[in-house]
PDB file of C-alpha atoms and ligand atoms in Angstrom:
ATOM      1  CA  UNK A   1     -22.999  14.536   5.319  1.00  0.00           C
ATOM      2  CA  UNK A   2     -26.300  14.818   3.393  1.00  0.00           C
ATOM      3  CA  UNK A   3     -29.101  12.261   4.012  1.00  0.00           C
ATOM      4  CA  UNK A   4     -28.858  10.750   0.596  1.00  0.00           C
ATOM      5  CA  UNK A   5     -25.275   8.874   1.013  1.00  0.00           C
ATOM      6  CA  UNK A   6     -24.621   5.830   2.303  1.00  0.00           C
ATOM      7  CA  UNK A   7     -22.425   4.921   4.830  1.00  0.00           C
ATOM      8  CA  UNK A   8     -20.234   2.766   2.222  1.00  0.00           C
ATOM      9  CA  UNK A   9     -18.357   0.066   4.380  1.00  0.00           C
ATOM     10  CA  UNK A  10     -15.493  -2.240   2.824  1.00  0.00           C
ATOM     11  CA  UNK A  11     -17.719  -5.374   2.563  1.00  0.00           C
ATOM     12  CA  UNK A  12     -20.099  -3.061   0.368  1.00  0.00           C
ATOM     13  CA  UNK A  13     -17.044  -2.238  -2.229  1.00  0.00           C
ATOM     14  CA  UNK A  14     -15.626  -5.973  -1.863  1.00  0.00           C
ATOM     15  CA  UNK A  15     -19.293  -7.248  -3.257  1.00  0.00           C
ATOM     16  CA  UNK A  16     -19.103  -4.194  -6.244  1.00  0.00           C
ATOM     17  CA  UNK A  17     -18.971  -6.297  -9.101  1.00  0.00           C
ATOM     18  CA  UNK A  18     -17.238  -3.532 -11.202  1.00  0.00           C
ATOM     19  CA  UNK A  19     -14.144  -3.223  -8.106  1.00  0.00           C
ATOM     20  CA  UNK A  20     -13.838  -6.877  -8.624  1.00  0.00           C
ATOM     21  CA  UNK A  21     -13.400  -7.076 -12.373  1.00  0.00           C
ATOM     22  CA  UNK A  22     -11.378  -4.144 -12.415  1.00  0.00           C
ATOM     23  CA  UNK A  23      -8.781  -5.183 -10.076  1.00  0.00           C
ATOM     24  CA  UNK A  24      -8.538  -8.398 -11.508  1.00  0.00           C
ATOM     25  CA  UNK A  25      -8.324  -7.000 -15.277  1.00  0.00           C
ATOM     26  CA  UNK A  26      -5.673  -4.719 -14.094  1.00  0.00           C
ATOM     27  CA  UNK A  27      -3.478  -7.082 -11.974  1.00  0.00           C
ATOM     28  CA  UNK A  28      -3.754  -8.766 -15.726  1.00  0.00           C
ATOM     29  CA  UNK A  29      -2.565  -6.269 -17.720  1.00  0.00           C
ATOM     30  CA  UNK A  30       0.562  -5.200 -15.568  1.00  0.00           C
ATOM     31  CA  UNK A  31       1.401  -8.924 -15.603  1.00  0.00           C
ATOM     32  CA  UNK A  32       1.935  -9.003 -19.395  1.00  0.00           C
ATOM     33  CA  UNK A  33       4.250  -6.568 -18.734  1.00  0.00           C
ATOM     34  CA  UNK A  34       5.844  -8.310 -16.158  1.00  0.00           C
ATOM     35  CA  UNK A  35       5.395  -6.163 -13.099  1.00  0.00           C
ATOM     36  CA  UNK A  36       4.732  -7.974  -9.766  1.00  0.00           C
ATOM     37  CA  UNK A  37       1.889  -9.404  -8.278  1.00  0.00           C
ATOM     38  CA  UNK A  38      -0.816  -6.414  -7.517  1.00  0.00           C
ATOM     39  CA  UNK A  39      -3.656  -9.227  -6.833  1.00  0.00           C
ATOM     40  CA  UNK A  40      -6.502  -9.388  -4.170  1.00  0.00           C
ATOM     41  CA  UNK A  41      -4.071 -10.706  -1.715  1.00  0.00           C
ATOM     42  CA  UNK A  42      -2.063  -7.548  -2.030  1.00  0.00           C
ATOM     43  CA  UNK A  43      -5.593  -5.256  -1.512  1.00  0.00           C
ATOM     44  CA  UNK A  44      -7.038  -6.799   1.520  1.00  0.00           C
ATOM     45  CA  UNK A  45      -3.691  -7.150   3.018  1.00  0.00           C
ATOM     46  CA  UNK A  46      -3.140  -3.216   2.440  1.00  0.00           C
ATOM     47  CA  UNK A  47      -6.738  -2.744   3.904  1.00  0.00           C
ATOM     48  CA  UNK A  48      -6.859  -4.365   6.977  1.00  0.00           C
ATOM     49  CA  UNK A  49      -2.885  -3.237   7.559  1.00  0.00           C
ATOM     50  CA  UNK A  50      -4.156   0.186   6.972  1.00  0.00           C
ATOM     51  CA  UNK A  51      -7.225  -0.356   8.713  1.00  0.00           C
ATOM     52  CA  UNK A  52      -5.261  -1.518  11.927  1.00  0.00           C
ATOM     53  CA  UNK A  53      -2.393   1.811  11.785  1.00  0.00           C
ATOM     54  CA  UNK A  54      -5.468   4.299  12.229  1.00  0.00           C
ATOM     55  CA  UNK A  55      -7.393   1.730  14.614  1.00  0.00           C
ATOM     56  CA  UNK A  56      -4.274   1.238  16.781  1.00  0.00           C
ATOM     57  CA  UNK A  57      -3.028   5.068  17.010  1.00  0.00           C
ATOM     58  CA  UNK A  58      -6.772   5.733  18.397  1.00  0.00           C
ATOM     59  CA  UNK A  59      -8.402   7.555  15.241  1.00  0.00           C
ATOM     60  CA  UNK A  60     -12.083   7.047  14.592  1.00  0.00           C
ATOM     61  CA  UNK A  61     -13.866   3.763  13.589  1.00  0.00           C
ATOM     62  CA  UNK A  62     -15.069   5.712  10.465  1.00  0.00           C
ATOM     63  CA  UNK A  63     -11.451   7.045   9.873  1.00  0.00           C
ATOM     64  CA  UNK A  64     -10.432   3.386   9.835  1.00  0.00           C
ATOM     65  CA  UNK A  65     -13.162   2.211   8.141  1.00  0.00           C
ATOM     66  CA  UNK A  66     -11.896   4.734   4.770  1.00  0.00           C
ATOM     67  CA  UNK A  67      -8.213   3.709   4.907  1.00  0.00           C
ATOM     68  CA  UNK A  68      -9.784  -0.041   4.681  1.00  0.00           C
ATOM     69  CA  UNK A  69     -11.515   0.765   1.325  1.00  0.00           C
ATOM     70  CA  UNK A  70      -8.210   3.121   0.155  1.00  0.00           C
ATOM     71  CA  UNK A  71      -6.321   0.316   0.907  1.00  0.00           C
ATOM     72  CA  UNK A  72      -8.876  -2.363  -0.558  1.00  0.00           C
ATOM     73  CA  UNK A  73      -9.170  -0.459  -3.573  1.00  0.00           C
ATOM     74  CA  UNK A  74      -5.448   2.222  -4.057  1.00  0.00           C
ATOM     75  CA  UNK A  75      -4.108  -0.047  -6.769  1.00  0.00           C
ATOM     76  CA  UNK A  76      -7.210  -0.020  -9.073  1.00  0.00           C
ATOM     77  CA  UNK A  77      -5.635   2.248 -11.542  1.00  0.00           C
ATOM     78  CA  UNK A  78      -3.143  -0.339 -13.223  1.00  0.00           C
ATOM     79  CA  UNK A  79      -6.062  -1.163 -15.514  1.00  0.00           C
ATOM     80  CA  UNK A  80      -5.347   2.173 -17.377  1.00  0.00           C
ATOM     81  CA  UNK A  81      -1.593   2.036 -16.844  1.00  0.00           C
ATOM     82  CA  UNK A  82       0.806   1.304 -14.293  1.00  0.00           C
ATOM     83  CA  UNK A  83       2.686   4.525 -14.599  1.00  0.00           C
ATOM     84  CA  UNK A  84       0.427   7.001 -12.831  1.00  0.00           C
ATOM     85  CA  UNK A  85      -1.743   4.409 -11.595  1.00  0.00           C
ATOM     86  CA  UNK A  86      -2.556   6.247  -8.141  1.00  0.00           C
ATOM     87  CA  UNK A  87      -3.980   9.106  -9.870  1.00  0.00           C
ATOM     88  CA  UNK A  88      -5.981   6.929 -12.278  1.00  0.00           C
ATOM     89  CA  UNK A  89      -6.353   4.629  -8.921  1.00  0.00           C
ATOM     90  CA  UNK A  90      -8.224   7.850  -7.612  1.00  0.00           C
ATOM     91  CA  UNK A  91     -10.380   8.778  -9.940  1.00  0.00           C
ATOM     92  CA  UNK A  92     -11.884   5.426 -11.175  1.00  0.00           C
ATOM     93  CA  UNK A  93     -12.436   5.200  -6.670  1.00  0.00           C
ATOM     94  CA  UNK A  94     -14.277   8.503  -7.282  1.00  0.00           C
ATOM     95  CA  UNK A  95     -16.958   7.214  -9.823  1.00  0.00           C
ATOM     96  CA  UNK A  96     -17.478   3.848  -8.204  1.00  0.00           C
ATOM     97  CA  UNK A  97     -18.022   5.403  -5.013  1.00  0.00           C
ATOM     98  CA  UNK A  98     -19.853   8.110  -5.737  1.00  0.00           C
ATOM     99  CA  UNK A  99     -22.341   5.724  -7.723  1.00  0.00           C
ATOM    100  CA  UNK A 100     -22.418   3.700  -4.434  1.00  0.00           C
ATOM    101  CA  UNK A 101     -23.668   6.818  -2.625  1.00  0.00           C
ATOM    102  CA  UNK A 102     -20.607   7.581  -0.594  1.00  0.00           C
ATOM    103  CA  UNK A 103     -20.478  11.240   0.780  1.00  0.00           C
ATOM    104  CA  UNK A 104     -18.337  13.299  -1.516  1.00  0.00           C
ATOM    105  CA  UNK A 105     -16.159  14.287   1.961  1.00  0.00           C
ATOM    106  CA  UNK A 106     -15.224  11.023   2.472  1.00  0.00           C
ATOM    107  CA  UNK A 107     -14.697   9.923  -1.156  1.00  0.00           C
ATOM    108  CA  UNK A 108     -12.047  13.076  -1.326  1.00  0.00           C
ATOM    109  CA  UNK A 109     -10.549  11.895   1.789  1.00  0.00           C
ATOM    110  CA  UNK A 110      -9.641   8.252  -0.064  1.00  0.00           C
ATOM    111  CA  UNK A 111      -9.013   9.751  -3.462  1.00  0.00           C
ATOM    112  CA  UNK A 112      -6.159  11.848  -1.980  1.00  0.00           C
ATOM    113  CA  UNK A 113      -4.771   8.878  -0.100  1.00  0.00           C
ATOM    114  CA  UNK A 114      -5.344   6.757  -3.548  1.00  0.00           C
ATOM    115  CA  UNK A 115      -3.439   9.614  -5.547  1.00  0.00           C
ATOM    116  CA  UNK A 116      -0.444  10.312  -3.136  1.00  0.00           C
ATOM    117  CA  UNK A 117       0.671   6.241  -2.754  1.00  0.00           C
ATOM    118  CA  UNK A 118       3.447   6.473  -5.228  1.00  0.00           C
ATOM    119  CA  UNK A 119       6.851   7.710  -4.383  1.00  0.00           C
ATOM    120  CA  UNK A 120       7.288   8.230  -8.397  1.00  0.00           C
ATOM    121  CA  UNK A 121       4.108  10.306  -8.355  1.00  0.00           C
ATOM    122  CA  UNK A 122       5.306  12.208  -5.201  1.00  0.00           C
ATOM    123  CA  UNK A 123       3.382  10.959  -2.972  1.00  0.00           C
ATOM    124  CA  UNK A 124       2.613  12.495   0.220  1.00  0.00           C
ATOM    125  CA  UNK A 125       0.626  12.044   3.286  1.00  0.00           C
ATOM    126  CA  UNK A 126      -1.795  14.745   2.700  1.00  0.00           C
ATOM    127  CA  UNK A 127      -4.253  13.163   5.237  1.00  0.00           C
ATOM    128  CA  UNK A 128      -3.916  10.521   7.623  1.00  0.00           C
ATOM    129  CA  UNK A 129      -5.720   7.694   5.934  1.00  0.00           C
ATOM    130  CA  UNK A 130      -2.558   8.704   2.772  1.00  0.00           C
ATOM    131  CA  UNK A 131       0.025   8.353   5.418  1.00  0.00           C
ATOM    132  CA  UNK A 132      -1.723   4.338   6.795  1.00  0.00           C
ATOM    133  CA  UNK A 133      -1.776   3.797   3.094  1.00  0.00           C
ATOM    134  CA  UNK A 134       1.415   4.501   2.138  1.00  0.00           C
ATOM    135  CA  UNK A 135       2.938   2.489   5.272  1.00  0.00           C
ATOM    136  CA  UNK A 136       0.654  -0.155   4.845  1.00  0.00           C
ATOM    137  CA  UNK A 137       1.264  -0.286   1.284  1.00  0.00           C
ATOM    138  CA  UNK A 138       5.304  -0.239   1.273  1.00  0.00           C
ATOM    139  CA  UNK A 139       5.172  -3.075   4.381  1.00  0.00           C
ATOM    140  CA  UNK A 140       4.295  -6.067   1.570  1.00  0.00           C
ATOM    141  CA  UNK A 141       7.291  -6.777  -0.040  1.00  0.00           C
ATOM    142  CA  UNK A 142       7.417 -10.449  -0.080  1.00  0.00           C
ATOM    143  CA  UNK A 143       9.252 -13.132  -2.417  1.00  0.00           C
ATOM    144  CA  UNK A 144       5.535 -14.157  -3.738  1.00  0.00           C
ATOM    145  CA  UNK A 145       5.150 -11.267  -5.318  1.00  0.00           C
ATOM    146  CA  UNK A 146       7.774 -11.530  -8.046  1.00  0.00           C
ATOM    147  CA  UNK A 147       5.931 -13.142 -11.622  1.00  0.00           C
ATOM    148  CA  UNK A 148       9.303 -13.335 -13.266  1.00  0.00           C
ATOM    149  CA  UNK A 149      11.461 -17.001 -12.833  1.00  0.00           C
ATOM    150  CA  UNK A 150      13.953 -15.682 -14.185  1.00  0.00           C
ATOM    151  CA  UNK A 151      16.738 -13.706 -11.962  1.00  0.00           C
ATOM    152  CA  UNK A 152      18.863 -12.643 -15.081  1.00  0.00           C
ATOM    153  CA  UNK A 153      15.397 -10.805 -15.688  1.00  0.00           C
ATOM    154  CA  UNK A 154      14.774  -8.898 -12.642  1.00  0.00           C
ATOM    155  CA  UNK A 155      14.036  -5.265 -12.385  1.00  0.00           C
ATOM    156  CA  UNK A 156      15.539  -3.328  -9.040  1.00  0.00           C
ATOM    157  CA  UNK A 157      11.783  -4.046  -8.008  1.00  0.00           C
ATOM    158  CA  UNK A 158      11.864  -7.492  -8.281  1.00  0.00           C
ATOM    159  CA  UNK A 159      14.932  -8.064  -6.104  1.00  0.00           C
ATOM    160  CA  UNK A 160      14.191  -5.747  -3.194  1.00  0.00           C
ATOM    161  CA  UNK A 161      10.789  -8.588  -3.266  1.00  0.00           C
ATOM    162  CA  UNK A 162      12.384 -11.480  -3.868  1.00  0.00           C
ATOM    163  CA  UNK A 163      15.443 -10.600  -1.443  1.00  0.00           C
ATOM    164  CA  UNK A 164      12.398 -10.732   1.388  1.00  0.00           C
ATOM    165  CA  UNK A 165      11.395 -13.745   2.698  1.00  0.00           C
ATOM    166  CA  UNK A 166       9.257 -12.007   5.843  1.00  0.00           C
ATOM    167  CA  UNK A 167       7.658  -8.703   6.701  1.00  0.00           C
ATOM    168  CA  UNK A 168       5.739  -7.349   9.684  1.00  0.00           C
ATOM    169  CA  UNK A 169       4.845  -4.264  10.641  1.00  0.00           C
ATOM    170  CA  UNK A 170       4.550  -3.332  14.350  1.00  0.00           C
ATOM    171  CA  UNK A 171       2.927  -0.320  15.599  1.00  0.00           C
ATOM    172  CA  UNK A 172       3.229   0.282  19.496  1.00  0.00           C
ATOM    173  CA  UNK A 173       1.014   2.895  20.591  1.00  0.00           C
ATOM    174  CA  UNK A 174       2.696   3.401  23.920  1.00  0.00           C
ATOM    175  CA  UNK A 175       6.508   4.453  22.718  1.00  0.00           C
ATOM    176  CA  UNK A 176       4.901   5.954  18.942  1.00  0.00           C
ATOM    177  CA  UNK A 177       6.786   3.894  16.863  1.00  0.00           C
ATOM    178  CA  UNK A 178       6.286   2.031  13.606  1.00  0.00           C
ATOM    179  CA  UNK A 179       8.683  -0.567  12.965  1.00  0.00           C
ATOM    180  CA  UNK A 180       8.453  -2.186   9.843  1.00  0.00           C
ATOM    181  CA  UNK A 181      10.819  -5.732  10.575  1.00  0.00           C
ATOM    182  CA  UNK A 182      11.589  -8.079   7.515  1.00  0.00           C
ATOM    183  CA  UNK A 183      14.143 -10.709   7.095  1.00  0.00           C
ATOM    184  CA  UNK A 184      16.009 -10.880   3.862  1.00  0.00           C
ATOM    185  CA  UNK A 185      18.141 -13.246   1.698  1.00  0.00           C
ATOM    186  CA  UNK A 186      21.621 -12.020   1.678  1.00  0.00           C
ATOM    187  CA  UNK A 187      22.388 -14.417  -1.206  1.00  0.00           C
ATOM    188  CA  UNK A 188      20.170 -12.019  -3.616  1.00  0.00           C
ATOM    189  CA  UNK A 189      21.127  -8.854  -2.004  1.00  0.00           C
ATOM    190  CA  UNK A 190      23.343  -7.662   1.010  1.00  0.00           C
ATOM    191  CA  UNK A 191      21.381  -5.867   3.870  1.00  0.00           C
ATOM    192  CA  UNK A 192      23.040  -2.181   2.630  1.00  0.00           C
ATOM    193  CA  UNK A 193      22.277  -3.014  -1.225  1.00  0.00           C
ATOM    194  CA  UNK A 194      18.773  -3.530   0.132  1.00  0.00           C
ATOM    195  CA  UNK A 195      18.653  -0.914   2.060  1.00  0.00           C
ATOM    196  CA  UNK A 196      19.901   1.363  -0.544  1.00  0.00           C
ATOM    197  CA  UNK A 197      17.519   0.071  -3.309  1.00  0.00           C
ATOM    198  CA  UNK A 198      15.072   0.837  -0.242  1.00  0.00           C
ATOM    199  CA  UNK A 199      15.453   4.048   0.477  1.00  0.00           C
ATOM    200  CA  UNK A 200      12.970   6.784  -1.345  1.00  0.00           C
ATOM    201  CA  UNK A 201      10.449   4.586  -0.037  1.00  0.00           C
ATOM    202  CA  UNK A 202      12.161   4.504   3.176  1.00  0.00           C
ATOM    203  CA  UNK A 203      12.115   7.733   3.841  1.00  0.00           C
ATOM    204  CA  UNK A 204       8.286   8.183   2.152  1.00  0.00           C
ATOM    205  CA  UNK A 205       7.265   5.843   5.088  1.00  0.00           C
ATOM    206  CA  UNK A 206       9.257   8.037   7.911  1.00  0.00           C
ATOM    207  CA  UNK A 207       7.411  10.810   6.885  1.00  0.00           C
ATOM    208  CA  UNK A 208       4.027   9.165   6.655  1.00  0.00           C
ATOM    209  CA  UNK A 209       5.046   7.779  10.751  1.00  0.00           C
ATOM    210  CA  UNK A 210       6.017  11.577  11.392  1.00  0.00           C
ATOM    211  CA  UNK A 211       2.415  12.652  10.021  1.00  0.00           C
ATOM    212  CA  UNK A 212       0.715  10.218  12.277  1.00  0.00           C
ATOM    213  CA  UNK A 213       2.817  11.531  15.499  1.00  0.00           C
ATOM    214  CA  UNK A 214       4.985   8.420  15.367  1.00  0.00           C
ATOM    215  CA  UNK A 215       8.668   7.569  14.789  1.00  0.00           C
ATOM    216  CA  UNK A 216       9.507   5.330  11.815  1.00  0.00           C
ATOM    217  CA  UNK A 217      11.890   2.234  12.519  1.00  0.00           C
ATOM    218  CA  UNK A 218      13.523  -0.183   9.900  1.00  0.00           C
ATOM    219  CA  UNK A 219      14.528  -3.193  11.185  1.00  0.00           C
ATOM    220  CA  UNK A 220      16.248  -5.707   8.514  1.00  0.00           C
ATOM    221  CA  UNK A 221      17.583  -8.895   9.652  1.00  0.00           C
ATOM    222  CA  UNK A 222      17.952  -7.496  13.274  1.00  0.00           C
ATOM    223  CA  UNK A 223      20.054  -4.611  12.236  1.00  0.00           C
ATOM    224  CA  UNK A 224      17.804  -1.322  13.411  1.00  0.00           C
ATOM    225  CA  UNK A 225      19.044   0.942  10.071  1.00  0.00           C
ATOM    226  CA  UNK A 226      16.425   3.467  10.982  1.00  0.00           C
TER     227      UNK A 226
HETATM  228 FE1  FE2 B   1       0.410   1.145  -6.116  1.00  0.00          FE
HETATM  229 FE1  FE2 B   2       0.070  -1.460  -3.790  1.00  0.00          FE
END
């Protein structure tokens, strides 16, 4: 790392006055369209979730440190559009970051996590702050996030949220496993339906475990499916 850049911490980016109004224009304009909830609560839960993976599994405090910003900052690209938004995501990371003096090393390290969180985009864990990002990421499915009041009106999206009415994610160091646990509401859909609906990004977060050296376990309603 060259002397000129700035060890860029997630308090730094947080404070950016451009991150804020970006994220908060774009969780806008994907609400007039009706997606779900991509707010601030959604970003600093994805941080410090992907923050704690890499901490956890014994990767380095500076590791950690870039899958907090990823996280903090991977849905930033649903101000340009919300299809391809984690390849817009990484490049609108790359100039605010790279204004904010952040080596260009560890800027590529979070734009390829930012531009591999999408299972429509083919996303893949191409580094191990992508693979905490896309479990971290896939964990918050919660009833809150649904905009829409309507259930006539729900998208396959909205249910497999609003089905959830809790979600954890466990990582145990000693046995390698991540466990991602959530209890559902069988009265919107039946723990198979969900699981089907799930799946692509089921099977995106077995392979993110895999690239961290872990196994990947689904627990839903206390029936282990994976
Ligand atoms: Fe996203
Ligand atoms: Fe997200």
């Amino acid at each position: 790392m060259g002397e000129e850049c700035i060890l860029v911490n997630l308090e730094m980016v947080k404070a950016n006055l451009i991150v804020q109004e970006y994220m908060s224009i774009g969780n806008d304009y994907i609400g007039n369209i009706g997606a779900i909830e991509h707010n601030i609560h959604h970003a600093e839960l994805v941080s410090s979730l992907c923050y704690d993976i890499l901490k956890t599994l014994g990767y380095p405090e500076r590791e950690a440190e870039l899958g907090a910003i990823a996280g903090y900052l991977h849905d930033v690209g649903n101000l340009i559009n919300r299809y391809g938004h984690g390849m817009s995501g990484a490049m609108i990371a790359f100039n605010l970051l790279l204004d904010m003096g952040m080596a260009p090393e560890e800027i590529a390290i979070i734009m390829g996590a930012i531009g591999n969180h999408e299972e429509q985009a083919q996303g893949h864990s191409v580094n191990n702050v992508a693979a905490a990002l896309i479990l971290a990421d896939k964990s918050d499915v919660h009833r809150s996030r649904v905009r829409k009041r309507e259930i006539s009106s729900f998208t396959q999206r909205d249910r497999v949220n609003y089905a959830v009415t809790e979600s954890n994610l466990a990582v145990d160091v000693e046995h390698k496993t991540i466990s991602l646990e959530m209890t559902i509401d069988t009265t919107v859909c039946s723990v198979m339906e969900y699981f089907e609906i799930f799946l692509t990004k089921m099977l995106m977060c077995r392979r993110a475990a895999e690239y961290l050296g872990c196994q990947f376990e689904l627990v839903i309603n206390d029936n282990k499916l994976l």
